[in-house]
mmCIF file of C-alpha atoms in Angstrom:
data_model
loop_
_atom_site.group_PDB
_atom_site.id
_atom_site.type_symbol
_atom_site.label_atom_id
_atom_site.label_comp_id
_atom_site.label_asym_id
_atom_site.label_seq_id
_atom_site.Cartn_x
_atom_site.Cartn_y
_atom_site.Cartn_z
ATOM 1 C CA MET A 248 -67.295 58.655 215.167
ATOM 2 C CA LYS A 249 -69.194 58.594 211.909
ATOM 3 C CA PHE A 250 -72.520 56.853 211.428
ATOM 4 C CA PHE A 251 -72.053 53.128 211.014
ATOM 5 C CA LEU A 252 -73.153 51.600 207.722
ATOM 6 C CA LEU A 253 -73.407 47.832 207.960
ATOM 7 C CA VAL A 254 -75.619 46.145 205.366
ATOM 8 C CA LEU A 255 -77.524 48.583 203.168
ATOM 9 C CA PHE A 256 -80.624 47.097 201.612
ATOM 10 C CA PHE A 257 -81.520 50.149 199.556
ATOM 11 C CA VAL A 258 -78.930 52.897 199.150
ATOM 12 C CA SER A 259 -79.636 54.939 196.064
ATOM 13 C CA ASN A 260 -79.270 58.330 197.551
ATOM 14 C CA LEU A 261 -82.230 59.789 195.979
ATOM 15 C CA PHE A 262 -84.395 56.893 195.176
ATOM 16 C CA LEU A 263 -87.000 58.785 197.190
ATOM 17 C CA ALA A 264 -87.185 61.465 194.524
ATOM 18 C CA GLN A 265 -87.846 58.805 191.903
ATOM 19 C CA SER A 266 -90.256 56.317 193.500
ATOM 20 C CA PRO A 267 -93.908 57.206 194.270
ATOM 21 C CA ASP A 268 -94.498 53.928 196.121
ATOM 22 C CA PHE A 269 -95.431 54.743 199.703
ATOM 23 C CA GLU A 270 -98.378 54.285 202.038
ATOM 24 C CA PRO A 271 -99.481 57.080 204.400
ATOM 25 C CA VAL A 272 -99.607 55.977 208.032
ATOM 26 C CA ASP A 273 -103.088 55.105 209.287
ATOM 27 C CA TYR A 274 -102.532 55.415 213.024
ATOM 28 C CA ASN A 275 -106.107 54.423 213.910
ATOM 29 C CA LYS A 276 -105.795 51.198 211.948
ATOM 30 C CA ILE A 277 -102.398 50.451 213.486
ATOM 31 C CA LYS A 278 -103.749 51.041 216.993
ATOM 32 C CA LYS A 279 -106.649 48.663 216.344
ATOM 33 C CA ASN A 280 -104.365 45.957 214.949
ATOM 34 C CA ILE A 281 -101.752 46.074 217.706
ATOM 35 C CA GLU A 282 -104.434 45.763 220.398
ATOM 36 C CA ASP A 283 -106.022 42.678 218.786
ATOM 37 C CA LYS A 284 -104.644 39.578 220.513
ATOM 38 C CA ASN A 285 -105.609 37.467 217.502
ATOM 39 C CA SER A 286 -103.810 39.719 215.054
ATOM 40 C CA ASP A 287 -100.371 39.106 213.536
ATOM 41 C CA PHE A 288 -99.657 42.659 214.684
ATOM 42 C CA TYR A 289 -100.435 42.231 218.398
ATOM 43 C CA TYR A 290 -97.847 44.548 219.916
ATOM 44 C CA PRO A 291 -96.648 42.601 222.981
ATOM 45 C CA LYS A 292 -95.864 39.630 220.741
ATOM 46 C CA LEU A 293 -94.087 41.740 218.109
ATOM 47 C CA LEU A 294 -92.038 43.509 220.757
ATOM 48 C CA GLU A 295 -91.058 40.228 222.404
ATOM 49 C CA GLN A 296 -89.825 38.939 219.050
ATOM 50 C CA LEU A 297 -87.815 42.108 218.463
ATOM 51 C CA GLN A 298 -86.203 41.970 221.890
ATOM 52 C CA LYS A 299 -85.184 38.364 221.205
ATOM 53 C CA ASN A 300 -83.582 39.518 217.936
ATOM 54 C CA ASP A 301 -86.014 37.423 215.919
ATOM 55 C CA THR A 302 -85.772 38.550 212.280
ATOM 56 C CA LEU A 303 -88.920 36.840 210.946
ATOM 57 C CA PHE A 304 -90.983 39.986 210.417
ATOM 58 C CA THR A 305 -92.971 41.047 207.384
ATOM 59 C CA PRO A 306 -92.751 44.673 206.130
ATOM 60 C CA GLN A 307 -96.194 45.338 207.641
ATOM 61 C CA GLN A 308 -95.102 43.916 210.993
ATOM 62 C CA TYR A 309 -92.093 46.231 211.008
ATOM 63 C CA ARG A 310 -94.477 49.081 210.213
ATOM 64 C CA HIS A 311 -96.714 48.147 213.157
ATOM 65 C CA LEU A 312 -93.679 47.733 215.427
ATOM 66 C CA TYR A 313 -92.395 51.193 214.535
ATOM 67 C CA TYR A 314 -95.588 53.249 214.569
ATOM 68 C CA GLY A 315 -97.327 51.096 217.163
ATOM 69 C CA PHE A 316 -94.769 52.165 219.744
ATOM 70 C CA THR A 317 -96.429 55.603 219.832
ATOM 71 C CA PHE A 318 -99.386 53.977 221.600
ATOM 72 C CA GLN A 319 -97.275 52.423 224.359
ATOM 73 C CA LYS A 320 -97.206 54.021 227.794
ATOM 74 C CA ASN A 321 -93.415 54.269 227.714
ATOM 75 C CA TYR A 322 -93.415 56.334 224.498
ATOM 76 C CA LYS A 323 -91.694 59.497 225.717
ATOM 77 C CA PRO A 324 -89.954 60.940 222.641
ATOM 78 C CA TYR A 325 -88.204 63.758 224.472
ATOM 79 C CA ASN A 326 -86.692 61.699 227.266
ATOM 80 C CA VAL A 327 -83.036 60.746 227.167
ATOM 81 C CA SER A 328 -82.068 57.774 229.326
ATOM 82 C CA ASP A 329 -78.906 57.666 231.420
ATOM 83 C CA GLU A 330 -77.644 54.913 229.121
ATOM 84 C CA ASP A 331 -78.164 57.109 226.066
ATOM 85 C CA GLN A 332 -76.172 59.880 227.674
ATOM 86 C CA LYS A 333 -73.324 57.526 228.536
ATOM 87 C CA LEU A 334 -73.294 56.119 224.997
ATOM 88 C CA THR A 335 -72.710 59.629 223.661
ATOM 89 C CA ASP A 336 -69.115 59.451 224.909
ATOM 90 C CA TYR A 337 -68.559 56.374 222.743
ATOM 91 C CA TYR A 338 -70.250 57.952 219.705
ATOM 92 C CA LYS A 339 -67.706 60.762 219.885
ATOM 93 C CA LYS A 340 -64.700 58.455 219.841
ATOM 94 C CA THR A 341 -62.737 58.325 216.615
ATOM 95 C CA GLU A 342 -61.912 54.680 217.292
ATOM 96 C CA LEU A 343 -63.315 52.059 219.650
ATOM 97 C CA ASN A 344 -61.046 49.792 221.675
ATOM 98 C CA ALA A 345 -61.701 46.156 222.485
ATOM 99 C CA SER A 346 -62.125 47.220 226.107
ATOM 100 C CA ASP A 347 -65.119 49.372 225.080
ATOM 101 C CA TYR A 348 -67.189 46.622 223.504
ATOM 102 C CA GLU A 349 -68.765 44.999 226.563
ATOM 103 C CA GLN A 350 -69.718 48.335 228.107
ATOM 104 C CA ILE A 351 -71.282 49.542 224.860
ATOM 105 C CA ILE A 352 -73.269 46.312 224.521
ATOM 106 C CA LYS A 353 -74.405 46.539 228.138
ATOM 107 C CA LEU A 354 -75.484 50.193 227.854
ATOM 108 C CA SER A 355 -77.148 49.640 224.478
ATOM 109 C CA ASN A 356 -79.219 46.707 225.678
ATOM 110 C CA ARG A 357 -80.355 48.721 228.687
ATOM 111 C CA ALA A 358 -81.226 51.715 226.502
ATOM 112 C CA LEU A 359 -83.284 49.460 224.216
ATOM 113 C CA LYS A 360 -85.348 48.258 227.163
ATOM 114 C CA THR A 361 -86.497 51.852 227.648
ATOM 115 C CA PHE A 362 -86.885 52.659 223.942
ATOM 116 C CA PRO A 363 -86.785 49.442 221.880
ATOM 117 C CA ILE A 364 -87.186 51.378 218.599
ATOM 118 C CA ASN A 365 -84.060 53.467 219.178
ATOM 119 C CA LEU A 366 -82.566 53.223 215.686
ATOM 120 C CA ARG A 367 -79.323 54.979 216.541
ATOM 121 C CA VAL A 368 -78.609 52.584 219.400
ATOM 122 C CA MET A 369 -79.576 49.545 217.306
ATOM 123 C CA ASN A 370 -77.123 50.558 214.613
ATOM 124 C CA PHE A 371 -74.347 51.180 217.136
ATOM 125 C CA LEU A 372 -75.026 47.870 218.871
ATOM 126 C CA ALA A 373 -74.870 45.943 215.582
ATOM 127 C CA TYR A 374 -71.615 47.693 214.699
ATOM 128 C CA THR A 375 -70.097 46.873 218.102
ATOM 129 C CA HIS A 376 -71.006 43.193 217.782
ATOM 130 C CA HIS A 377 -69.343 43.255 214.356
ATOM 131 C CA LEU A 378 -66.157 44.737 215.826
ATOM 132 C CA LYS A 379 -66.245 42.140 218.578
ATOM 133 C CA GLY A 380 -66.362 39.396 215.955
ATOM 134 C CA ASP A 381 -69.951 38.297 216.556
ATOM 135 C CA ASP A 382 -71.207 38.806 213.019
ATOM 136 C CA ALA A 383 -74.201 36.509 213.517
ATOM 137 C CA MET A 384 -75.627 38.838 216.166
ATOM 138 C CA ALA A 385 -74.582 41.908 214.187
ATOM 139 C CA ARG A 386 -76.552 40.656 211.172
ATOM 140 C CA LYS A 387 -79.686 39.991 213.239
ATOM 141 C CA ILE A 388 -79.709 43.454 214.793
ATOM 142 C CA SER A 389 -78.805 45.099 211.492
ATOM 143 C CA HIS A 390 -81.614 43.203 209.738
ATOM 144 C CA ASN A 391 -84.178 44.549 212.194
ATOM 145 C CA PHE A 392 -82.652 48.025 212.087
ATOM 146 C CA HIS A 393 -83.106 48.120 208.319
ATOM 147 C CA GLY A 394 -86.595 46.622 208.558
ATOM 148 C CA LEU A 395 -87.689 49.418 210.887
ATOM 149 C CA LEU A 396 -85.940 52.055 208.807
ATOM 150 C CA ASN A 397 -87.668 50.775 205.686
ATOM 151 C CA ALA A 398 -90.977 51.192 207.541
ATOM 152 C CA VAL A 399 -90.161 54.898 207.758
ATOM 153 C CA PHE A 400 -89.257 54.995 204.061
ATOM 154 C CA SER A 401 -92.612 53.382 203.256
ATOM 155 C CA SER A 402 -94.537 56.229 204.915
ATOM 156 C CA GLY A 403 -93.843 58.990 202.387
ATOM 157 C CA ASP A 404 -91.358 60.476 199.945
ATOM 158 C CA GLY A 405 -90.096 63.428 201.970
ATOM 159 C CA LEU A 406 -90.659 65.897 199.133
ATOM 160 C CA GLU A 407 -93.350 67.996 200.828
ATOM 161 C CA CYS A 408 -94.963 68.133 204.230
ATOM 162 C CA LYS A 409 -98.095 66.210 203.275
ATOM 163 C CA THR A 410 -95.912 63.321 202.066
ATOM 164 C CA GLY A 411 -93.188 63.701 204.668
ATOM 165 C CA PHE A 412 -91.591 60.647 206.254
ATOM 166 C CA HIS A 413 -93.376 59.873 209.532
ATOM 167 C CA VAL A 414 -90.903 59.562 212.410
ATOM 168 C CA ILE A 415 -91.444 58.870 216.105
ATOM 169 C CA SER A 416 -88.185 60.489 217.253
ATOM 170 C CA VAL A 417 -86.260 63.482 215.954
ATOM 171 C CA SER A 418 -83.092 61.395 216.098
ATOM 172 C CA HIS A 419 -84.549 59.137 213.410
ATOM 173 C CA GLU A 420 -84.472 62.044 210.965
ATOM 174 C CA TYR A 421 -80.704 62.169 211.341
ATOM 175 C CA VAL A 422 -80.410 58.384 211.084
ATOM 176 C CA LEU A 423 -82.314 58.445 207.794
ATOM 177 C CA ILE A 424 -80.304 61.217 206.147
ATOM 178 C CA ASN A 425 -77.078 59.600 207.301
ATOM 179 C CA MET A 426 -78.130 56.331 205.728
ATOM 180 C CA LEU A 427 -78.791 58.202 202.485
ATOM 181 C CA GLN A 428 -75.402 59.936 202.855
ATOM 182 C CA LEU A 429 -76.934 63.417 202.836
ATOM 183 C CA GLU A 430 -75.670 66.417 204.801
ATOM 184 C CA MET A 431 -78.083 68.955 206.262
ATOM 185 C CA ILE A 432 -77.242 72.621 206.736
ATOM 186 C CA SER A 433 -80.312 73.757 208.700
ATOM 187 C CA GLN A 434 -83.509 72.554 210.332
ATOM 188 C CA SER A 435 -86.857 74.354 210.626
ATOM 189 C CA LEU A 436 -90.467 73.664 211.575
ATOM 190 C CA ASP A 437 -93.089 73.772 208.809
ATOM 191 C CA GLY A 438 -96.541 73.024 210.196
ATOM 192 C CA LYS A 439 -96.489 69.477 211.505
ATOM 193 C CA CYS A 440 -93.186 68.740 209.770
ATOM 194 C CA ASP A 441 -89.502 69.179 210.418
ATOM 195 C CA TYR A 442 -87.734 70.397 207.295
ATOM 196 C CA LEU A 443 -84.045 69.559 206.896
ATOM 197 C CA SER A 444 -82.418 71.670 204.204
ATOM 198 C CA PHE A 445 -79.358 70.730 202.162
ATOM 199 C CA GLU A 446 -76.831 72.801 200.270
ATOM 200 C CA LYS A 447 -78.664 74.135 197.221
ATOM 201 C CA GLY A 448 -77.768 72.229 194.069
ATOM 202 C CA LYS A 449 -75.692 69.582 195.843
ATOM 203 C CA TYR A 450 -78.360 66.882 195.573
ATOM 204 C CA LYS A 451 -81.419 66.320 193.415
ATOM 205 C CA ILE A 452 -83.555 67.815 196.185
ATOM 206 C CA ASP A 453 -82.835 70.830 198.379
ATOM 207 C CA GLY A 454 -84.401 69.427 201.527
ATOM 208 C CA MET A 455 -86.519 66.746 203.133
ATOM 209 C CA TYR A 456 -89.731 66.794 205.187
ATOM 210 C CA PHE A 457 -90.423 64.669 208.250
ATOM 211 C CA ASN A 458 -93.882 64.398 209.747
ATOM 212 C CA ILE A 459 -93.565 64.765 213.528
ATOM 213 C CA SER A 460 -97.274 64.828 214.389
ATOM 214 C CA LYS A 461 -96.900 62.059 216.977
ATOM 215 C CA LEU A 462 -94.136 63.964 218.730
ATOM 216 C CA MET A 463 -96.276 67.106 218.717
ATOM 217 C CA GLU A 464 -99.020 65.200 220.539
ATOM 218 C CA LYS A 465 -96.532 64.734 223.374
ATOM 219 C CA GLY A 466 -95.561 68.419 223.394
ATOM 220 C CA PHE A 467 -92.151 69.861 222.644
ATOM 221 C CA GLY A 468 -89.179 68.956 224.810
ATOM 222 C CA LEU A 469 -85.690 70.342 225.138
ATOM 223 C CA THR A 470 -83.964 67.129 224.200
ATOM 224 C CA GLU A 471 -84.614 64.298 221.818
ATOM 225 C CA LEU A 472 -83.714 60.650 221.852
#
């Protein structure tokens, strides 16, 4: 099954090559803010709001939600939950049946308890609610999905390693290029960045860099979320 595109808030497939507006991630500052109980970025409160599908987040709160997860004890970027593995069977389906919806929703919600910033699962869950006819819930989840994805877009321009998009999971690299409707042909490691290359001349850029420094701190695993 192809990647699910619900409500796109940005989609110019190479706006990144045209806009210099981004803010490098200051992990020390984020860590300080999310640990301050009096801050608007206090992580337990932000996470509780996200898990309740509250959509009243500012761009900076989404940024702290996304990158702040790297400081949580359950940040294990190379682990794949049982629920994630079971969802793979549904991802592969060319068409979902009504009988699939409840199981997908159940597995997705469980997977998000383990990794609440799992963008692929969030997108799939929103899509499934849409198919089920619950567009109100689909819009809430999709809104937060795009808010978190925009946090990644705000971290760089992807044109070189030093301005690569900061991601906290390798799977988010694929989510991002799918949202931009780009097709990769190879993947390689360049310093602290993953480099996804595209067919030469097909797009305005020949590849995209993703900063994976936070994943490197956890070591390299055999599987990614």
